[in-house]
Coordinates of C-alpha atoms and ligand atoms in Angstrom, one line a residue:
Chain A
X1264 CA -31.4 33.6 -45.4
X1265 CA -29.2 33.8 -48.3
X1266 CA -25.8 35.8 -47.5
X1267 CA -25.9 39.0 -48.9
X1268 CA -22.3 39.3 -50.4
X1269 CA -21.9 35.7 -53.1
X1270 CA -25.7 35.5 -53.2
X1271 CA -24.8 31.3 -53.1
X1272 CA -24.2 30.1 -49.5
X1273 CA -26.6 30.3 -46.5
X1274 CA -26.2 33.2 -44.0
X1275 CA -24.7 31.9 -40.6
X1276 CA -23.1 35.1 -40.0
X1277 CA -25.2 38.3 -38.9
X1278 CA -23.3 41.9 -37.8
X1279 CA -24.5 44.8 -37.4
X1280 CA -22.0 48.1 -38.0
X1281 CA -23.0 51.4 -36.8
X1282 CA -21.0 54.2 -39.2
X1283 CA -21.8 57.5 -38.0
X1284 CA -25.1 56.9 -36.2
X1285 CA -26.1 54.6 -39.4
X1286 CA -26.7 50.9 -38.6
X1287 CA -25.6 48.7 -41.2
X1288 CA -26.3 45.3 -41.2
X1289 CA -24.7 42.0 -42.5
X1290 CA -25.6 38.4 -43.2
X1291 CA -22.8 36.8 -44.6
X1292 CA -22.1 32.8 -44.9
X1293 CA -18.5 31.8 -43.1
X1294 CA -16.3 32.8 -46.2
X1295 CA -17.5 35.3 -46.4
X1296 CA -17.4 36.8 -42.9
X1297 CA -13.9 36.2 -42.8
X1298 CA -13.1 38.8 -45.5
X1299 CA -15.5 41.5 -44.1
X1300 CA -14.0 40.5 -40.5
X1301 CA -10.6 41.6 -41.5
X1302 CA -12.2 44.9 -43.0
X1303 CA -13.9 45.2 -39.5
X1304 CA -10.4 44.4 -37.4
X1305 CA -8.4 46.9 -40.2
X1306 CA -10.9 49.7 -40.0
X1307 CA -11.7 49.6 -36.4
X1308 CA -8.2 50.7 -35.2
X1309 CA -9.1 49.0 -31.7
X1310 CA -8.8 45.4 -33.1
X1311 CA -12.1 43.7 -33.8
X1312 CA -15.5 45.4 -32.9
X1313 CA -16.9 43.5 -29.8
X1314 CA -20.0 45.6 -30.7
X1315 CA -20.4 43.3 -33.7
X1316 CA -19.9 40.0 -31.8
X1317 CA -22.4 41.1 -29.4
X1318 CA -25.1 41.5 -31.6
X1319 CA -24.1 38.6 -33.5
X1320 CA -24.5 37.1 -30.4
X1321 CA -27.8 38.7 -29.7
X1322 CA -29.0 37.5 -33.1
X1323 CA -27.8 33.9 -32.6
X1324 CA -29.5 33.5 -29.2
X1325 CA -33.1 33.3 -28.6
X1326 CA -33.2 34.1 -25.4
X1327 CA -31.4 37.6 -24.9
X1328 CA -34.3 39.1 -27.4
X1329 CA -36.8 38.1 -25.5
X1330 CA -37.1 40.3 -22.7
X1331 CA -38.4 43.7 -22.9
X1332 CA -40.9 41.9 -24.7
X1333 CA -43.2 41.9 -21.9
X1334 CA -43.1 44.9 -19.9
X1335 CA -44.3 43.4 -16.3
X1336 CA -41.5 40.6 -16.7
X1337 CA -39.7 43.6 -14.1
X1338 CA -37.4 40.4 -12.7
X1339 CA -35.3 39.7 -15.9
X1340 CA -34.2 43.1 -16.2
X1341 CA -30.3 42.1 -15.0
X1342 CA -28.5 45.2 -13.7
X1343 CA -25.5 46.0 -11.3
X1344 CA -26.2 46.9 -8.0
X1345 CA -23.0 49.0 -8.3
X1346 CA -22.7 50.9 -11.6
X1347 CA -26.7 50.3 -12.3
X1348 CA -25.2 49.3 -15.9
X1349 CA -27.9 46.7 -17.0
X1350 CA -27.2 43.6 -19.4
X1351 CA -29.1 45.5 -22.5
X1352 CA -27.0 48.5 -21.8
X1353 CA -24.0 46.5 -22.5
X1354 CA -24.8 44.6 -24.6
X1355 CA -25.2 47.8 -26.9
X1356 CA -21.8 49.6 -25.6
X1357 CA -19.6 46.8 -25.2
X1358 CA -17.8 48.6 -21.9
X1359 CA -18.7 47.0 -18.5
X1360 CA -19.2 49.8 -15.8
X1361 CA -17.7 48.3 -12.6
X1362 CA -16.1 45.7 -11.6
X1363 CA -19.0 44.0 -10.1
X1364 CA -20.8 43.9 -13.4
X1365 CA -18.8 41.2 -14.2
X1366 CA -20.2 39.0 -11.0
X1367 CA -23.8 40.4 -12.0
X1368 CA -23.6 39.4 -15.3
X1369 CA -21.6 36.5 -15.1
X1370 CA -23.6 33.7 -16.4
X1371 CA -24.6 35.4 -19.9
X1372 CA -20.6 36.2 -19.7
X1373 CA -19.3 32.8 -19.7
X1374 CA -20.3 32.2 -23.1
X1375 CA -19.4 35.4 -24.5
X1376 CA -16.3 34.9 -22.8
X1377 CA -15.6 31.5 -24.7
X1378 CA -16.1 32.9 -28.1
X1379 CA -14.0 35.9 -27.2
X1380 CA -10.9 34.0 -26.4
X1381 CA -11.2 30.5 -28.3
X1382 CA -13.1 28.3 -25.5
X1383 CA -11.3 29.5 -22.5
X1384 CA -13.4 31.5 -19.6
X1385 CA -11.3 31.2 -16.9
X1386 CA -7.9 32.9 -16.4
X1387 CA -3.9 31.1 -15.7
X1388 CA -2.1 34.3 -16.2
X1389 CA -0.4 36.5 -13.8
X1390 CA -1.3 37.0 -10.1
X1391 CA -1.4 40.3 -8.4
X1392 CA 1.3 39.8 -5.4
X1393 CA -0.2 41.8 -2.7
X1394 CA -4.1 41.4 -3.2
X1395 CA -3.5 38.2 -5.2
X1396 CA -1.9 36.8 -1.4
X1397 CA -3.3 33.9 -0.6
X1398 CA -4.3 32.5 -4.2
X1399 CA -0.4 31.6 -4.5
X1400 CA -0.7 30.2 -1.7
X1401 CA -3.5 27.9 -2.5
X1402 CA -2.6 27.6 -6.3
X1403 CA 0.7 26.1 -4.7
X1404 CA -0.7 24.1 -2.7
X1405 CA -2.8 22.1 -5.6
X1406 CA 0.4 21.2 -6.8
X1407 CA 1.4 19.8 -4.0
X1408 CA -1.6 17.7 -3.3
X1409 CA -1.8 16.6 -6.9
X1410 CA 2.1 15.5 -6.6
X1411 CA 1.3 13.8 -2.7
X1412 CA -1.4 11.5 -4.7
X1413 CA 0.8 10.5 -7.4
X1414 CA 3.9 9.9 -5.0
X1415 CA 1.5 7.3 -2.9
X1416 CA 0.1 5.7 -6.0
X1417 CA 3.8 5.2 -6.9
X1418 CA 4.5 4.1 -3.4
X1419 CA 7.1 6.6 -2.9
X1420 CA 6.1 7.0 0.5
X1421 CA 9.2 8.8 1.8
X1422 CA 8.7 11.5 -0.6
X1423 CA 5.1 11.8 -0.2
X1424 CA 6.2 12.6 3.7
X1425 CA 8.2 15.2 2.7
X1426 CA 5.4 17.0 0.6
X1427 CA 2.8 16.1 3.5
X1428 CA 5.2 18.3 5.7
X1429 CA 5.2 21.0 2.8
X1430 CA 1.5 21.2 2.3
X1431 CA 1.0 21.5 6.5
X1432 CA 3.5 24.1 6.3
X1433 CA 1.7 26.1 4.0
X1434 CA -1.5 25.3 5.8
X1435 CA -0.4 27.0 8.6
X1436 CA 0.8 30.0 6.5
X1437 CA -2.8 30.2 4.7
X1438 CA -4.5 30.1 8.5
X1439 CA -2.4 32.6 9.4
X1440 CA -2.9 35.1 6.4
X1441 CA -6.7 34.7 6.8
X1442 CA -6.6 35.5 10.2
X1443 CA -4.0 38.3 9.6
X1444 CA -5.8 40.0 6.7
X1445 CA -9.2 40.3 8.7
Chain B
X553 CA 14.1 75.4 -35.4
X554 CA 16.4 73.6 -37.2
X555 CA 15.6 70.4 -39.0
X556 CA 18.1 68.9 -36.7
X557 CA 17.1 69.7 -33.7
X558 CA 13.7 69.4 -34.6
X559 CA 13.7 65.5 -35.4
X560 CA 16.4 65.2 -32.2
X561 CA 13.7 66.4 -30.3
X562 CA 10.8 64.5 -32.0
X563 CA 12.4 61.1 -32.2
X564 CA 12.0 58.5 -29.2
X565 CA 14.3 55.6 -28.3
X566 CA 12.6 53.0 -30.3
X567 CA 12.6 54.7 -33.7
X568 CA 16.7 55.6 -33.2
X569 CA 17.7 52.7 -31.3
X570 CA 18.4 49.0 -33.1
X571 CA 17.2 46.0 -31.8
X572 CA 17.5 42.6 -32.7
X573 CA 16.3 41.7 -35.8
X574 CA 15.4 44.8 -36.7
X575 CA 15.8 45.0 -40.7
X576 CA 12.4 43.3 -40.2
X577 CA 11.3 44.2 -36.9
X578 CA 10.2 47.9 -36.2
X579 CA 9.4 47.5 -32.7
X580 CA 8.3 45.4 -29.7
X581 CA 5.0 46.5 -27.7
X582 CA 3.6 45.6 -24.7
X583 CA 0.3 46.6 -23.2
X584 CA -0.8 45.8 -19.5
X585 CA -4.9 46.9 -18.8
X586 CA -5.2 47.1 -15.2
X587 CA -8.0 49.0 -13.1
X588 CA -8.5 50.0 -9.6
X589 CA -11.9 48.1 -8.0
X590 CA -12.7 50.8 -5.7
X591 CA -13.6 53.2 -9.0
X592 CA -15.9 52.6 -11.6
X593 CA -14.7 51.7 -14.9
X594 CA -14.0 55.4 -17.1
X595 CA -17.4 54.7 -19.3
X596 CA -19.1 55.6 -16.4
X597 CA -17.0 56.7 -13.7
X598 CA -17.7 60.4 -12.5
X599 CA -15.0 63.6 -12.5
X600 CA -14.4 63.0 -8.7
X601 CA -13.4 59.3 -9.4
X602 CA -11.4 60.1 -12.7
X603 CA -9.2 63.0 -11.2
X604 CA -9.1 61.1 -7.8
X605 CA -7.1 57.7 -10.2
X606 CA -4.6 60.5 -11.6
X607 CA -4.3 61.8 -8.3
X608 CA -3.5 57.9 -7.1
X609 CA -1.0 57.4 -9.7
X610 CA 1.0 60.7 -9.1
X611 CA 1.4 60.6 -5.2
X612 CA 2.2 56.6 -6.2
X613 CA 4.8 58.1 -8.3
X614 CA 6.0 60.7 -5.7
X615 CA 6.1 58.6 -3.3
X616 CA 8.9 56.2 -4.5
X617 CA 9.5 56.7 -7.7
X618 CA 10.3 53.5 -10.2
X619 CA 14.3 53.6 -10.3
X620 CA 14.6 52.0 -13.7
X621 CA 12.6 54.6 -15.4
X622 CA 14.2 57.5 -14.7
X623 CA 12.2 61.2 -14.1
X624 CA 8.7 60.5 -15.4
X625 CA 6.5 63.6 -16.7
X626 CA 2.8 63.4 -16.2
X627 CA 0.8 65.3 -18.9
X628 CA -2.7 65.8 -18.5
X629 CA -4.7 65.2 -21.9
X630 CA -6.7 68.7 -21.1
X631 CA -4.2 70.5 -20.4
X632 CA -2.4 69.8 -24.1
X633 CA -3.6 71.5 -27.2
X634 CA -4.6 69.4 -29.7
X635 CA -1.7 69.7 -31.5
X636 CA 0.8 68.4 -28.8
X637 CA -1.7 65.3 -28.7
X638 CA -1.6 64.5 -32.2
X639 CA 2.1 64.2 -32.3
X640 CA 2.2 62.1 -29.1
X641 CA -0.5 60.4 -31.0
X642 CA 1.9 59.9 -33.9
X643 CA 4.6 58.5 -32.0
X644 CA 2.5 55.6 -30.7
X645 CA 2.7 57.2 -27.0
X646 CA -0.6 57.6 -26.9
X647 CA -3.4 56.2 -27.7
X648 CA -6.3 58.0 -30.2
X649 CA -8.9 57.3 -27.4
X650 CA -6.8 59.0 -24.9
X651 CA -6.7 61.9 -26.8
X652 CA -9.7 62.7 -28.1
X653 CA -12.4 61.0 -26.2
X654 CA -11.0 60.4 -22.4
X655 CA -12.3 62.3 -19.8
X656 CA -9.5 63.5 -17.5
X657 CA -7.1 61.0 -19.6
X658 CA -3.8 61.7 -18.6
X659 CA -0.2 59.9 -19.7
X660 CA 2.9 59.3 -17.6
X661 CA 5.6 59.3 -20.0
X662 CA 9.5 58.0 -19.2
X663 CA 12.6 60.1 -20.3
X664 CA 13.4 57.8 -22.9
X665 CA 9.7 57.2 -23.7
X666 CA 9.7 53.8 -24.0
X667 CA 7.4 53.7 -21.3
X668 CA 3.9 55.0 -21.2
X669 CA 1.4 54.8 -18.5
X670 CA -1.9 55.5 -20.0
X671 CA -4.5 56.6 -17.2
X672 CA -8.3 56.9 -17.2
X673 CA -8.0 55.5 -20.9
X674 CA -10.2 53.0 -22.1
X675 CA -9.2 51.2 -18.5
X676 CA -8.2 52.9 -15.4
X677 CA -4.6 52.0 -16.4
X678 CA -2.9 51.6 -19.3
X679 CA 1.4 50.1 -18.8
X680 CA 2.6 50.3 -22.3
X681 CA 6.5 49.4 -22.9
X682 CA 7.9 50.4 -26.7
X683 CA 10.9 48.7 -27.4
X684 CA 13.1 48.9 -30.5
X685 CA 13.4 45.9 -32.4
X686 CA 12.4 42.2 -31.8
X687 CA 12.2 42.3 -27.7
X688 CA 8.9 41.2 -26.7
X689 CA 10.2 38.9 -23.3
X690 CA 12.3 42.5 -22.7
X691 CA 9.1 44.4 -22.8
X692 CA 7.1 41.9 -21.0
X693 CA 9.7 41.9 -18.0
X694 CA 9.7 45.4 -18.3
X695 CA 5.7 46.0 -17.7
X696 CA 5.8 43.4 -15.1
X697 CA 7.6 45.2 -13.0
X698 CA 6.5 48.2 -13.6
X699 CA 2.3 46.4 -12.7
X700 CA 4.1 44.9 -9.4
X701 CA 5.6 48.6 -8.2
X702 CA 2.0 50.3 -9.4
X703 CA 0.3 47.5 -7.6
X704 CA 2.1 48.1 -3.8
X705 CA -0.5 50.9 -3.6
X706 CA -3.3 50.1 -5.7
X707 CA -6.1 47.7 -4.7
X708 CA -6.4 46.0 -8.5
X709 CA -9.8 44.9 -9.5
X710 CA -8.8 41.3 -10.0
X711 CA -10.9 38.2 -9.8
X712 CA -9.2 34.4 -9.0
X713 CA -11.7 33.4 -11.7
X714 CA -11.2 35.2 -14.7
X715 CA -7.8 37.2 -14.1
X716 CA -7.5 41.1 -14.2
X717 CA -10.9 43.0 -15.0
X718 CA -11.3 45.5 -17.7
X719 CA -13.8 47.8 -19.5
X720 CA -14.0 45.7 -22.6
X721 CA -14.3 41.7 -21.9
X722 CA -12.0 41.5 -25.2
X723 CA -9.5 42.5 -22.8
X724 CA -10.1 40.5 -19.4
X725 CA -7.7 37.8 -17.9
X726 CA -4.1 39.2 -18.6
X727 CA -5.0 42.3 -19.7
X728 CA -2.5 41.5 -22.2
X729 CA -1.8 42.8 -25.7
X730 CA 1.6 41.9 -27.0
X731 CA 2.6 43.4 -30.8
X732 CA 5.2 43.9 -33.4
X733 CA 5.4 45.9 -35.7
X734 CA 6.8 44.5 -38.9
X735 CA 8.6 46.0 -42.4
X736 CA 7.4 43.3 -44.8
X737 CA 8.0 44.3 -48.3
X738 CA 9.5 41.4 -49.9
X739 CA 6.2 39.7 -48.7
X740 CA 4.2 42.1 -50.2
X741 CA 6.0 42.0 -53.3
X742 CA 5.8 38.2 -53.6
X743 CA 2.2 38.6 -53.4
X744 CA 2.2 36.0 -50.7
X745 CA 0.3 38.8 -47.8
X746 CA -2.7 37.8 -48.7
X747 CA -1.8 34.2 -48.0
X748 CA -0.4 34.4 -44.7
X749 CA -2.7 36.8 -42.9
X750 CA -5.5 34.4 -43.1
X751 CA -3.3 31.4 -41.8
X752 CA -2.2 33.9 -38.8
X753 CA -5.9 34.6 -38.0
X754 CA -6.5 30.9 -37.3
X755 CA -3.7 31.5 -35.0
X756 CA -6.1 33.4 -32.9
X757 CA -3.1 36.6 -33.7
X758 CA -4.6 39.6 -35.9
X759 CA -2.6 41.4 -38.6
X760 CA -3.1 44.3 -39.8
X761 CA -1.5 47.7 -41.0
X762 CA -1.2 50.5 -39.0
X763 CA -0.2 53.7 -41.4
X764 CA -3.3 54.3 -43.9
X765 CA -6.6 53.3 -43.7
X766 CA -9.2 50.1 -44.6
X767 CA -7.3 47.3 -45.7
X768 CA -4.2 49.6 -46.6
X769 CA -1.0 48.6 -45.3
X770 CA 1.3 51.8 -45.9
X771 CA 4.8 51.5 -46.2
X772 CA 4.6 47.7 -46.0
X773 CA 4.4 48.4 -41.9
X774 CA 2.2 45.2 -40.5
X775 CA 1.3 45.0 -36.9
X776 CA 1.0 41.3 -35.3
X777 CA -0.7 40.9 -32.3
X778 CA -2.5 38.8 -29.9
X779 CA -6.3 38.6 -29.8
X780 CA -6.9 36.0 -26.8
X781 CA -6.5 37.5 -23.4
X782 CA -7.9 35.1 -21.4
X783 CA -6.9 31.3 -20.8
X784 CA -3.3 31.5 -21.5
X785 CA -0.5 32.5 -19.1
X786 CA 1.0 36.1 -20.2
X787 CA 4.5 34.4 -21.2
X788 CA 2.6 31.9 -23.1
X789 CA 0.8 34.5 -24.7
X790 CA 4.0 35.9 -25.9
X791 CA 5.9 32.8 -26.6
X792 CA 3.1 32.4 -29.4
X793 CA 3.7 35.7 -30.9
X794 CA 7.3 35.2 -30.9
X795 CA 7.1 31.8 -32.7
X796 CA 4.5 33.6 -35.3
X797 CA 6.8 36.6 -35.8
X798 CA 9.9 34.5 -36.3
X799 CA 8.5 32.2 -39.1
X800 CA 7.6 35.3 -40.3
X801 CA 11.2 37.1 -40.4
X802 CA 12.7 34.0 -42.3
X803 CA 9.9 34.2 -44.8
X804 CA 10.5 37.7 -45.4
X805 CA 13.9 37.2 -45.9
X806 CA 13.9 34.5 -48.1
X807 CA 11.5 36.4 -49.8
X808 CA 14.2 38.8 -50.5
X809 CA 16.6 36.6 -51.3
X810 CA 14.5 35.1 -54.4
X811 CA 13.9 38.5 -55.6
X812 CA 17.5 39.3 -55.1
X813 CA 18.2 36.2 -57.6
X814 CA 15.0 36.7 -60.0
X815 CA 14.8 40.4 -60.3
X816 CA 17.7 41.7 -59.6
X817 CA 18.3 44.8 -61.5
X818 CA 14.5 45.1 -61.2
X819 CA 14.6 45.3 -57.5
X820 CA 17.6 47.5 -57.9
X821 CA 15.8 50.2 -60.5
X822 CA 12.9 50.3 -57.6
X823 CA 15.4 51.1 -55.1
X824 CA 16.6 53.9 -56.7
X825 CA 13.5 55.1 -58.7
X826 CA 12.0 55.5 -54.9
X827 CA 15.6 57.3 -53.7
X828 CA 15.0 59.6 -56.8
X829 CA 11.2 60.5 -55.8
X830 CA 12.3 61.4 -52.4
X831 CA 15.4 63.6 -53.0
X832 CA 13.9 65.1 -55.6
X833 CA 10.0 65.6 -55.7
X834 CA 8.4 69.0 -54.4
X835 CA 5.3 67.3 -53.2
X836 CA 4.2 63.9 -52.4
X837 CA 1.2 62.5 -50.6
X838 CA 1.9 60.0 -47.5
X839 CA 0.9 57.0 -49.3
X840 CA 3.4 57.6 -52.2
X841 CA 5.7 58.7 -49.1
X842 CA 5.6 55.7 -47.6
X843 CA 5.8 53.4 -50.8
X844 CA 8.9 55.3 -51.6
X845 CA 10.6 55.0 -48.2
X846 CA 9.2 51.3 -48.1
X847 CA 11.7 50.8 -50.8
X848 CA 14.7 52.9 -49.7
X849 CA 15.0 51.0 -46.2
X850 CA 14.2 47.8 -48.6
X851 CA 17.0 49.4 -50.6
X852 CA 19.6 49.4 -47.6
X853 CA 18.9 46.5 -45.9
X854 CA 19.9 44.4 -49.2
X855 CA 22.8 46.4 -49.1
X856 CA 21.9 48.5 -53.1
X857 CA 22.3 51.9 -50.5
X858 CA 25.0 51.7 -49.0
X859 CA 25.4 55.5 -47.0
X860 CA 22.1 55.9 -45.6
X861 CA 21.1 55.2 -42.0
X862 CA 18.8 52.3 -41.3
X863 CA 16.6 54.4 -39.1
X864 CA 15.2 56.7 -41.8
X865 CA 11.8 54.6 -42.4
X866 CA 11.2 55.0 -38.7
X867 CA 11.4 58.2 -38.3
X868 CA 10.2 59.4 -41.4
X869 CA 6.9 57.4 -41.0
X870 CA 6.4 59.0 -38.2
X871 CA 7.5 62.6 -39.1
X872 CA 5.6 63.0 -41.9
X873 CA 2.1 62.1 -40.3
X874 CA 0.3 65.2 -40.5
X875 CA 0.0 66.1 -37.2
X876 CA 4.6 66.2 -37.1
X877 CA 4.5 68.5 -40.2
X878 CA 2.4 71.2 -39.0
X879 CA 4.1 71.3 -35.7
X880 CA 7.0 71.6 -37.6
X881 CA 5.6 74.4 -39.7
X882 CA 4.5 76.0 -36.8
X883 CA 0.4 75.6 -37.4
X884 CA -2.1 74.5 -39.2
X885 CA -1.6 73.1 -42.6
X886 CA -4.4 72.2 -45.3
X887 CA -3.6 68.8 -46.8
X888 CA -2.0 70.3 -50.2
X889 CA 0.4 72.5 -48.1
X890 CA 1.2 69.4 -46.2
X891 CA 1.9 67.4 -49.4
X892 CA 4.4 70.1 -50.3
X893 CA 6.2 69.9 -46.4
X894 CA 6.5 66.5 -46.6
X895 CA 8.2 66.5 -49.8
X896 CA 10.6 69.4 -48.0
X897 CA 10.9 67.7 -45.0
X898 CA 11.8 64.6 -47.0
X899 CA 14.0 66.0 -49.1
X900 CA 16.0 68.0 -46.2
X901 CA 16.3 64.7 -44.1
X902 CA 18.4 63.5 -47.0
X903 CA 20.9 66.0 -47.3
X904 CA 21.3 65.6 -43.9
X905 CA 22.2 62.0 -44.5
X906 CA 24.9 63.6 -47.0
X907 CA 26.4 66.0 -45.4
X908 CA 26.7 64.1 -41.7
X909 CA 28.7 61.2 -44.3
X910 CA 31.0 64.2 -45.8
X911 CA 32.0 65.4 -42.8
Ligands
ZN1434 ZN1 -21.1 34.5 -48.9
ZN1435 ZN1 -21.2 47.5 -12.5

């Protein structure tokens, strides 16, 4: 497919827009894209349309279209036990509905997730304090472990002690929130 | 009401206020998406869940208030006519969604309403801190704080895997959007815009302008903000806008300074040309508005006007947005009648600048 806008390069590009009920659709090569793309992030008010991306995305894989094709396939029809949002429904509104949607659906997420955020799909922000507890906790004590190795491959053995004693101490602590927040 | 007392009332801290850097730099925003895992996200949630969040947040709030913020006021979107949402709209307090398409949105708005807690928006919670000026860290801090002392009481949906969890998966990790909001005229007049937004998109940061629409960027107002949410720590995330938006305030002003040298009195006739429209014309449309006032705060800040007060792009912007003029006029305006209060409201604003410097 030729891309609809220079009429030169090939297509790699395909949106669709939706302007008052109207479905639009676009196949534009890269240069393109990137022109119409700022349209889409200045018109959109909300930055970028995720609607677009995901059915870009739905274009660009194969396997997505495929069900509904076959009506007794009941078994790939992914839905969330709590919200009852399925994967098709999303895909068209872009809005999870619960939390767990996003453990339902999380293997089609990850790589929606990658081309969302520039690769990454898993989070090293912020920690909620109270329900986050025990991830400190164990985020801490990675560091730890990671600095014990490299202290006994140095053969600083008197510090590796002291970080031994550290990463007991907050052993005990992560035993004890466990058992505590039972 | 008096002009005066009008604007006194309508104007919020970061429109009056100065921050750093701010004869380029508007303001500092930060927004914190956070939601509460025992309720369903507001696309689908039902009325008991949505009035049950509001009813979380305001016995959070009256049980220990935050100390920093002062009296907050909690206005319930359907209890506001549409009028009163349009101006909160106006003044970046809200957001559109929450105004016209939440179900049992509702805002908790500080004194000085630099803070705004957005709830059953587009997430269960929305933190937003407004801050005059180029104070993104002071924002974050601020929203930080105000996430941990929400958080004592609120079980957050939050996963160890993939951070914070929100409506929208553009959104997920941090639930971070960090922007500024930038007056970039000698950029725009050096043609060199439509160099430099491209080169800040590879950045993975979006630019765009926020008075207008399509690719319109009114007033020469530009907002920069992060797109990534996810894989970066939030002061990371901020860092990076910070080091964008500081390349881009010595840009600008070396922009100005080489059309200071190479079109002087060109520059200058602009200047006043745009002071002349304003204090003089009898209607104006927002887009030659904004132009004009574009000009007159370029106009200031390279020192041609010397007895006007900075803060008069600010608030104008704002006040003539057509939801301002008709409160102002007491109802509903078609758009020629507002073309002809803007030009009023314009042209009173001015005096005001006059008389407060004569006596
Ligand atoms: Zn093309
Ligand atoms: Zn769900």
């Amino acid at each position: 497919m030729i891309c609809q806008e220079c009429n030169q390069r090939p297509a790699t590009l395909h949106f669709t827009k939706v302007v008052n009920g109207e479905k639009a659709e676009f196949h534009l090569c890269e240069k393109c894209a990137q022109e119409k793309g700022e349209m889409f992030m200045l018109g959109s008010g909300s930055g970028f349309s995720i609607n677009n991306l995901l059915a870009g995305l739905l274009n660009i894989q194969p396997a997505f279209q495929g069900s509904g094709q076959d009506p007794f396939q009941q078994e790939k029809v992914l839905q969330c036990e709590q919200c009852s949002l399925t994967f098709q429904q999303f895909i068209k509104v872009g809005r999870f509905g619960c939390a767990s949607c996003y453990e339902t659906f999380k293997d089609q997420l990850t790589p929606i997730l990658r081309r969302l955020h520039s690769g990454n799909s898993s989070h090293s922000g912020k920690i909620p304090a109270r329900i986050g507890g025990t991830i400190h906790l164990r985020r801490n004590m990675d560091v730890l472990k990671n600095q014990l190795k490299e202290m006994i491959s140095k053969e600083e053995f008197e510090r590796a002690a002291e970080l031994r004693d550290e990463i007991r101490k907050l052993e005990k602590q992560l035993n004890a929130d466990q058992k505590g927040g039972e | 009401m008096s002009l005066e007392r009008f604007i006194n009332q309508a104007i919020s801290s970061w429109m009056s206020a100065e921050g750093p850097d701010s004869d380029i730099v508007l303001s500092s925003r930060i927004r914190l998406a956070r939601n509460i895992k025992q309720f369903k996200f507001p696309t689908l949630f039902s009325n008991e869940e949505a009035e049950a969040i509001i009813e979380k947040i305001k016995a959070r709030v009256e049980h220990s208030s935050f100390s920093k913020l002062g009296e907050m006021e909690l206005l319930l979107m359907d209890s506001l006519q549409p009028l009163q949402k349009r101006v909160l709209m106006e003044k970046h307090l809200i957001s559109p969604h929450l105004a016209e398409n939440s179900t049992h949105g509702a805002c908790l708005l500080s004194e000085n309403e630099e803070v705004s807690i957005m709830i059953n928006e587009e997430d269960h919670i929305r933190i937003q801190c407004l801050f005059p000026g180029f104070q993104l860290s002071e924002a974050l801090n601020m929203a930080n704080e105000i996430d941990d002392w929400l958080e004592e009481e609120a079980d957050y949906a939050f996963d160890e895997g993939i951070g914070f969890l929100t409506s929208c998966p553009t959104n997920v990790g941090t639930g971070l959007r960090a922007s500024v909001m930038m007056h970039l005229p000698g950029l725009v007049l050096t043609h060199q815009m439509n160099r430099i937004i491209p080169a800040i998109n590879q950045l993975g940061l979006v630019v765009r302008g926020i008075y207008g629409e399509g690719s319109e960027a009114l007033g020469n107002i530009f907002q920069v903000s992060n797109q990534i949410t996810l894989g970066k720590s939030e002061e990371d995330i901020a860092e990076d806008l910070k080091s964008v938006v500081s390349q881009l305030i010595s840009q600008e002003r070396s922009a100005r300074q080489a059309l200071a040298k190479t079109s002087n009195i060109q520059l200058e006739d602009r200047v006043f040309r745009s002071y002349g429209v304003l204090s003089n014309s009898r209607i104006i449309e927002s887009k030659e508005a904004a132009q004009c006032l574009s000009d007159v705060r370029l106009g200031i800040d390279m020192q041609y006007i010397k007895n006007i007060s900075k803060n008069i792009l600010n608030e104008l912007m704002i006040l003539t947005q057509p939801g301002f003029l008709q409160q102002y006029a007491g109802g509903p305006l078609r758009p020629h009648e507002r073309d002809i209060r803007r030009a009023s409201l314009i042209r009173e604003r001015l005096k005001m600048e006059d008389q407060e410097l004569g006596g």
